[in-house]
XYZ file of C-alpha atoms in Angstrom:
455
model
C 99.660 103.649 96.944
C 101.766 101.641 99.343
C 104.985 99.872 98.546
C 103.493 97.731 95.779
C 101.397 100.397 94.059
C 104.245 102.887 94.264
C 106.075 100.717 91.725
C 103.613 100.798 88.876
C 100.356 99.678 90.513
C 97.134 101.422 89.448
C 95.225 101.128 92.728
C 95.922 104.787 93.528
C 94.704 106.107 90.184
C 92.652 109.250 90.647
C 94.597 110.406 93.700
C 97.343 113.035 93.544
C 100.590 111.472 92.294
C 102.487 112.374 95.455
C 99.919 110.531 97.533
C 99.997 107.496 95.281
C 103.738 107.262 95.889
C 103.506 107.420 99.670
C 104.062 104.481 101.903
C 101.141 102.273 102.795
C 100.272 101.930 106.454
C 97.647 99.240 106.240
C 96.961 97.140 109.356
C 99.590 94.442 109.604
C 100.596 91.527 111.761
C 102.716 92.980 114.518
C 105.068 90.948 116.708
C 103.940 90.436 120.266
C 106.041 92.417 122.681
C 107.362 90.982 125.901
C 106.416 92.264 129.315
C 108.372 95.033 130.981
C 111.582 93.638 132.404
C 112.835 94.474 135.891
C 116.335 94.910 134.430
C 115.256 97.593 131.965
C 117.309 100.808 132.217
C 115.452 104.023 133.029
C 113.254 105.175 130.158
C 112.970 101.758 128.526
C 109.718 100.627 130.246
C 107.801 103.541 128.700
C 109.105 102.628 125.239
C 108.329 98.957 125.825
C 104.780 99.969 126.778
C 104.537 102.049 123.591
C 105.483 98.946 121.584
C 102.743 97.001 123.353
C 100.234 99.713 122.520
C 101.153 99.635 118.836
C 100.861 95.855 118.910
C 97.382 96.125 120.459
C 96.143 98.568 117.835
C 97.767 97.210 114.673
C 97.690 93.480 115.340
C 94.774 93.010 117.692
C 92.578 95.853 116.445
C 92.037 97.227 119.954
C 91.347 100.893 120.735
C 94.449 102.672 121.983
C 92.729 103.850 125.151
C 91.386 100.388 125.944
C 94.870 98.876 125.696
C 96.566 101.511 127.831
C 96.011 99.932 131.253
C 97.394 96.541 130.337
C 100.281 97.910 128.288
C 101.474 100.155 131.116
C 100.914 97.665 133.933
C 103.868 97.767 136.291
C 104.883 101.303 135.357
C 104.472 103.310 138.536
C 105.115 106.862 137.349
C 102.169 108.631 135.759
C 104.459 110.641 133.490
C 106.011 107.432 132.121
C 102.529 106.035 131.382
C 101.635 109.308 129.671
C 104.853 109.170 127.647
C 104.066 105.660 126.410
C 100.654 106.849 125.256
C 102.095 109.964 123.607
C 104.718 107.964 121.695
C 102.215 105.388 120.423
C 99.654 108.021 119.427
C 102.258 110.071 117.560
C 103.518 106.986 115.731
C 99.952 106.326 114.570
C 99.600 109.926 113.398
C 102.861 109.710 111.467
C 103.013 106.062 110.411
C 103.064 106.457 106.585
C 105.740 109.152 106.769
C 107.834 107.222 109.282
C 107.773 104.152 107.062
C 108.794 106.206 104.049
C 111.858 107.435 105.959
C 112.783 103.958 107.174
C 112.539 102.440 103.711
C 114.627 105.230 102.223
C 117.544 104.120 104.417
C 117.407 100.355 103.924
C 118.619 98.448 100.845
C 115.642 96.112 101.159
C 112.326 97.109 102.720
C 111.862 95.667 106.183
C 108.819 93.426 106.503
C 105.773 95.238 107.827
C 105.715 92.961 110.861
C 109.449 93.223 111.624
C 110.157 94.324 115.157
C 113.034 96.413 113.808
C 110.518 98.512 111.859
C 108.423 99.106 114.971
C 111.410 99.978 117.092
C 112.638 102.428 114.445
C 109.203 104.062 114.301
C 109.320 104.602 118.048
C 112.855 105.991 117.953
C 112.256 108.278 114.981
C 108.985 109.744 116.186
C 110.622 110.707 119.457
C 113.453 112.664 117.921
C 111.591 114.042 114.872
C 108.238 114.879 116.455
C 108.431 114.769 120.256
C 111.742 116.550 120.757
C 113.681 113.721 122.398
C 117.471 113.964 121.897
C 118.680 111.425 119.348
C 121.024 109.652 121.779
C 118.192 109.135 124.274
C 115.733 108.032 121.598
C 117.991 105.262 120.268
C 119.361 104.172 123.655
C 115.880 103.592 125.062
C 114.645 101.498 122.117
C 117.590 99.193 121.431
C 116.707 96.944 124.410
C 113.324 96.351 122.738
C 114.974 94.475 119.887
C 115.623 91.629 122.370
C 118.587 89.989 120.696
C 117.462 90.898 117.190
C 119.119 93.139 114.604
C 120.306 95.909 116.921
C 123.063 96.789 114.465
C 120.482 97.315 111.724
C 118.294 99.512 113.926
C 121.244 101.569 115.077
C 122.566 101.890 111.531
C 119.289 103.013 109.969
C 118.613 105.479 112.775
C 122.142 106.852 112.521
C 121.949 107.224 108.737
C 118.675 109.163 108.955
C 120.041 111.333 111.743
C 123.173 112.207 109.760
C 121.097 113.026 106.698
C 119.061 115.434 108.777
C 115.783 114.016 107.501
C 112.575 115.433 108.930
C 108.905 114.533 108.889
C 106.582 116.590 106.668
C 104.679 119.343 108.429
C 101.366 117.825 107.330
C 101.094 114.052 107.907
C 99.843 111.660 105.244
C 96.736 109.604 105.860
C 97.017 105.815 105.620
C 96.437 104.789 102.021
C 93.329 102.636 102.602
C 91.669 105.552 104.377
C 92.780 108.099 101.796
C 91.398 105.958 98.980
C 88.058 105.401 100.715
C 87.621 109.058 101.590
C 88.813 110.194 98.171
C 85.939 108.385 96.492
C 83.433 109.452 99.166
C 84.376 113.111 99.631
C 87.114 114.176 97.210
C 90.648 115.476 97.553
C 89.728 118.687 99.378
C 88.396 116.635 102.263
C 91.567 114.522 102.394
C 93.689 117.666 102.532
C 91.502 119.042 105.325
C 91.778 115.744 107.226
C 95.573 115.774 106.946
C 95.678 119.318 108.294
C 93.290 118.295 111.079
C 95.481 115.456 112.301
C 98.568 117.679 112.187
C 97.361 120.104 114.852
C 96.215 119.504 118.434
C 92.416 119.842 118.512
C 90.938 122.672 120.574
C 88.992 122.208 123.788
C 85.242 122.745 123.324
C 82.973 123.368 126.288
C 79.173 123.211 126.376
C 77.587 125.553 128.921
C 74.741 124.575 131.204
C 73.289 128.077 130.760
C 73.538 129.354 127.170
C 72.389 132.794 128.341
C 75.750 133.178 130.106
C 77.834 132.518 126.972
C 79.454 135.962 126.782
C 80.383 135.958 130.466
C 81.958 132.496 130.336
C 83.839 133.202 127.110
C 85.410 136.227 128.755
C 86.096 134.497 132.060
C 87.692 131.471 130.395
C 89.573 133.495 127.801
C 87.972 131.638 124.912
C 85.777 132.247 121.900
C 82.177 131.228 121.283
C 80.997 129.745 117.989
C 77.406 129.104 119.109
C 75.228 130.098 122.072
C 76.181 127.853 124.964
C 79.614 127.074 123.531
C 83.151 128.199 124.414
C 86.331 127.111 122.601
C 89.788 127.171 124.211
C 93.156 126.321 122.700
C 93.962 123.919 125.528
C 93.733 123.737 129.301
C 93.953 121.457 132.315
C 90.213 120.954 132.634
C 89.786 120.485 136.418
C 91.611 123.759 137.082
C 89.351 125.893 134.879
C 86.805 128.264 136.432
C 83.383 126.705 136.508
C 84.496 123.073 136.603
C 83.763 122.380 140.258
C 80.371 124.097 140.158
C 79.392 122.227 136.995
C 78.857 125.292 134.812
C 80.037 123.426 131.701
C 81.314 120.127 130.355
C 83.807 119.102 127.665
C 82.132 118.246 124.354
C 83.353 118.727 120.786
C 81.187 121.248 118.981
C 80.170 118.613 116.419
C 79.111 116.224 119.174
C 76.960 118.967 120.712
C 74.829 119.425 117.587
C 72.533 116.351 117.813
C 71.027 117.447 121.138
C 70.957 121.079 119.987
C 68.821 120.027 117.038
C 66.213 118.564 119.374
C 65.992 121.950 121.067
C 64.090 122.885 124.189
C 61.145 120.869 125.455
C 59.156 119.770 128.474
C 58.291 116.191 127.602
C 60.230 112.942 127.838
C 63.447 112.466 125.887
C 65.345 109.202 125.486
C 69.122 109.512 125.153
C 70.185 106.164 123.701
C 73.816 105.044 123.862
C 74.151 107.996 126.219
C 77.605 107.737 127.814
C 79.687 109.735 128.631
C 76.746 112.077 129.212
C 77.189 115.268 127.204
C 73.909 114.822 125.343
C 72.057 113.857 128.518
C 73.195 117.057 130.202
C 72.247 119.141 127.164
C 68.749 117.701 126.992
C 68.128 117.985 130.720
C 69.297 121.595 130.857
C 67.017 122.300 127.866
C 64.016 121.284 129.961
C 63.501 117.658 128.957
C 62.805 114.822 131.359
C 65.644 112.541 130.273
C 66.061 108.791 130.390
C 69.700 107.984 129.600
C 70.435 104.428 128.448
C 73.774 102.752 127.761
C 74.895 99.133 127.652
C 78.232 99.774 129.362
C 78.126 100.061 133.135
C 81.738 101.262 133.111
C 80.860 104.126 130.756
C 77.771 104.929 132.814
C 80.009 105.394 135.848
C 81.538 108.350 134.044
C 78.091 109.588 132.980
C 76.862 109.513 136.565
C 79.917 111.458 137.704
C 79.319 114.056 134.997
C 75.643 114.571 135.787
C 76.414 114.744 139.509
C 79.034 117.460 138.946
C 76.671 119.487 136.779
C 73.631 118.898 139.020
C 71.777 117.338 136.095
C 68.544 115.489 136.777
C 68.213 112.365 134.642
C 67.157 108.756 135.027
C 70.113 106.497 134.161
C 69.550 102.919 132.999
C 72.018 100.188 132.126
C 70.570 98.471 129.094
C 71.296 97.225 125.595
C 68.963 99.134 123.280
C 68.687 96.030 121.080
C 66.892 94.315 123.967
C 65.757 97.061 126.353
C 62.472 98.915 125.837
C 61.158 102.101 127.483
C 58.027 101.985 129.637
C 56.234 104.296 127.203
C 56.797 106.313 124.046
C 58.817 109.524 124.195
C 58.402 112.989 122.712
C 62.016 112.971 121.506
C 64.577 110.229 120.957
C 68.280 110.826 120.364
C 70.244 107.892 119.000
C 73.965 108.638 118.879
C 74.660 105.202 117.527
C 77.821 103.144 118.045
C 79.915 103.450 114.915
C 83.369 103.155 113.397
C 84.242 106.510 115.065
C 86.366 107.567 112.111
C 85.168 111.127 112.675
C 87.204 111.441 115.873
C 90.541 110.559 114.267
C 92.098 113.860 115.405
C 92.047 112.717 119.022
C 92.120 108.982 118.358
C 94.395 108.235 115.388
C 94.108 104.505 116.078
C 90.683 104.497 114.355
C 92.481 105.054 111.048
C 94.057 101.601 111.380
C 91.341 99.658 113.186
C 88.456 100.587 110.866
C 88.374 98.167 107.977
C 85.467 97.781 105.516
C 84.264 94.749 107.463
C 84.042 96.851 110.632
C 82.064 99.562 108.829
C 79.641 96.973 107.432
C 79.186 95.380 110.840
C 78.537 98.716 112.511
C 76.063 99.745 109.787
C 74.075 96.556 110.330
C 73.877 97.240 114.069
C 72.900 100.864 113.477
C 70.010 99.811 111.245
C 68.636 97.576 113.989
C 69.036 100.285 116.632
C 67.411 102.900 114.423
C 64.392 100.684 113.757
C 63.911 100.030 117.468
C 64.336 103.695 118.384
C 61.816 104.728 115.732
C 59.138 102.642 117.430
C 59.510 104.601 120.671
C 58.674 108.062 119.284
C 55.197 109.506 119.763
C 53.331 110.672 116.658
C 54.534 114.174 115.920
C 57.697 113.547 117.913
C 61.354 113.933 116.947
C 63.995 111.299 116.264
C 67.596 112.423 115.839
C 70.081 109.914 114.439
C 73.801 110.698 114.689
C 77.173 109.005 114.262
C 80.705 110.309 114.726
C 81.633 108.617 111.465
C 82.967 109.825 108.124
C 81.571 106.774 106.314
C 78.478 107.146 104.101
C 77.261 103.660 105.038
C 76.881 104.851 108.630
C 75.184 108.120 107.713
C 73.556 109.050 104.405
C 72.961 105.471 103.239
C 71.565 104.535 106.635
C 68.916 107.259 106.500
C 67.997 106.553 102.881
C 67.281 102.926 103.757
C 65.408 103.866 106.922
C 63.103 106.342 105.166
C 62.318 103.817 102.444
C 61.272 101.300 105.113
C 59.461 103.777 107.418
C 57.065 105.975 105.449
C 55.690 107.399 108.697
C 58.952 109.352 109.069
C 60.247 112.328 107.112
C 63.331 114.502 107.416
C 62.805 117.626 109.490
C 65.270 119.879 107.641
C 67.989 121.530 109.695
C 68.175 125.306 109.268
C 71.469 127.131 108.691
C 70.898 129.267 111.802
C 70.996 126.106 113.942
C 74.592 125.378 112.926
C 77.986 127.012 113.468
C 79.394 129.207 110.725
C 80.982 127.148 107.969
C 78.525 124.254 108.280
C 75.663 124.149 105.768
C 72.783 121.667 105.826
C 72.688 119.226 102.947
C 69.995 119.879 100.351
C 68.197 116.815 101.715
C 67.991 118.486 105.125
C 70.519 116.462 107.098
C 73.945 117.587 108.332
C 77.295 116.195 107.236
C 80.296 117.626 109.079
C 83.641 117.055 107.387
C 87.043 117.939 108.863
C 87.905 121.612 109.023
C 84.453 123.074 108.390
C 84.252 124.860 111.747
C 86.967 127.483 112.015
C 89.108 128.404 113.759
C 90.100 125.062 115.242
C 88.237 122.474 113.216
C 85.734 119.842 114.286
C 85.123 116.136 114.533
C 83.431 114.372 111.633
C 79.716 113.718 112.166
C 76.480 112.811 110.444
C 73.155 114.022 111.884
C 69.600 113.598 110.605
C 66.544 115.028 112.353
C 63.375 113.089 111.590
C 59.742 113.766 112.403
C 57.167 111.050 112.934
C 53.872 111.714 111.217
């Protein structure tokens, strides 16, 4: 595993040999990139912004989306900003394979934090994955070297181009992630995850009126995998039929399951950590009187826009669940807890590099506190659903085991197979663990969901 383990190390023992020989793409110290320069030739500012984005993710540990505004500041064209994002995201999807190519063309491996390595990643991913002509890919990255080893960058890129090297059809996962998931879920899951990151994820829509599923599937030209769900290959969302009238909203099928498992009701439901609003809209359209709570006012702005478009009635509160309390107990509580978000790596490959064991441990500690507080707000006989978009056991199975040991008044309310899409089977303990590729065609985000009943 990685450059050291590939030469006799035993850290990758138990993984397929080909994986143990792949390049490591662990988080590294990345050189700070300079601001966009007014003298940059056309095309260079977008590549300079891509370098800033990679710096933000790999050195600073920031989410790619959160870094986008600052990294692209000063770039006026929307298509150039989009290009910077596309380049950085594709580098993160392909990082182990890009590094393997680079090191195959250098007599000595470039340091992980060498700017030349980052510039080569940006150049190579353009020509090998994004379809940019080789001459344009190299010309627009050489200015990023800023007086450094331009000859080296040009030489390595030229050597790889002449050799006709390509990237593998299925990307490799970063070694630290592959090792962690190997021991948690096995090699079949790793293979499924690699296939998942290789293909653009589909567009899942949740319908406000599940009774109209057949009509909307036909009108939108999609397929339905559950009542109230339509899946499309891709689309420009605002131009789709039904968007303006609020007939549906975008929500991965895995993310739609926690609210589905609460079902229909007429009492009060708390949606904790509610933004961007998909669960709030589901619960409200299922008959619940919903109180939606989130600590982020910025994220609640999007939630309010979503519920306004879909004519959803809900009370929206800005509050930190660790300190906020509801005025009275609720019939149902949905806690989609903040987590490492490793389950959404298909759309956000940066999580593969930002999520270290320390982050997982920190998130698990916060989840335990949130779960304990949420449990105190459920009426006797009421339902508590705990969910995370994480592929880490510490944020799912282990969390519920600890909670049940400390809260004997709660028991698992087992999920039935007919409540889930085809391909997803409840665990024998009654909870739901969604791994990559279970929902087909098109796949799904990774999720953990447990439905609990208070005695």
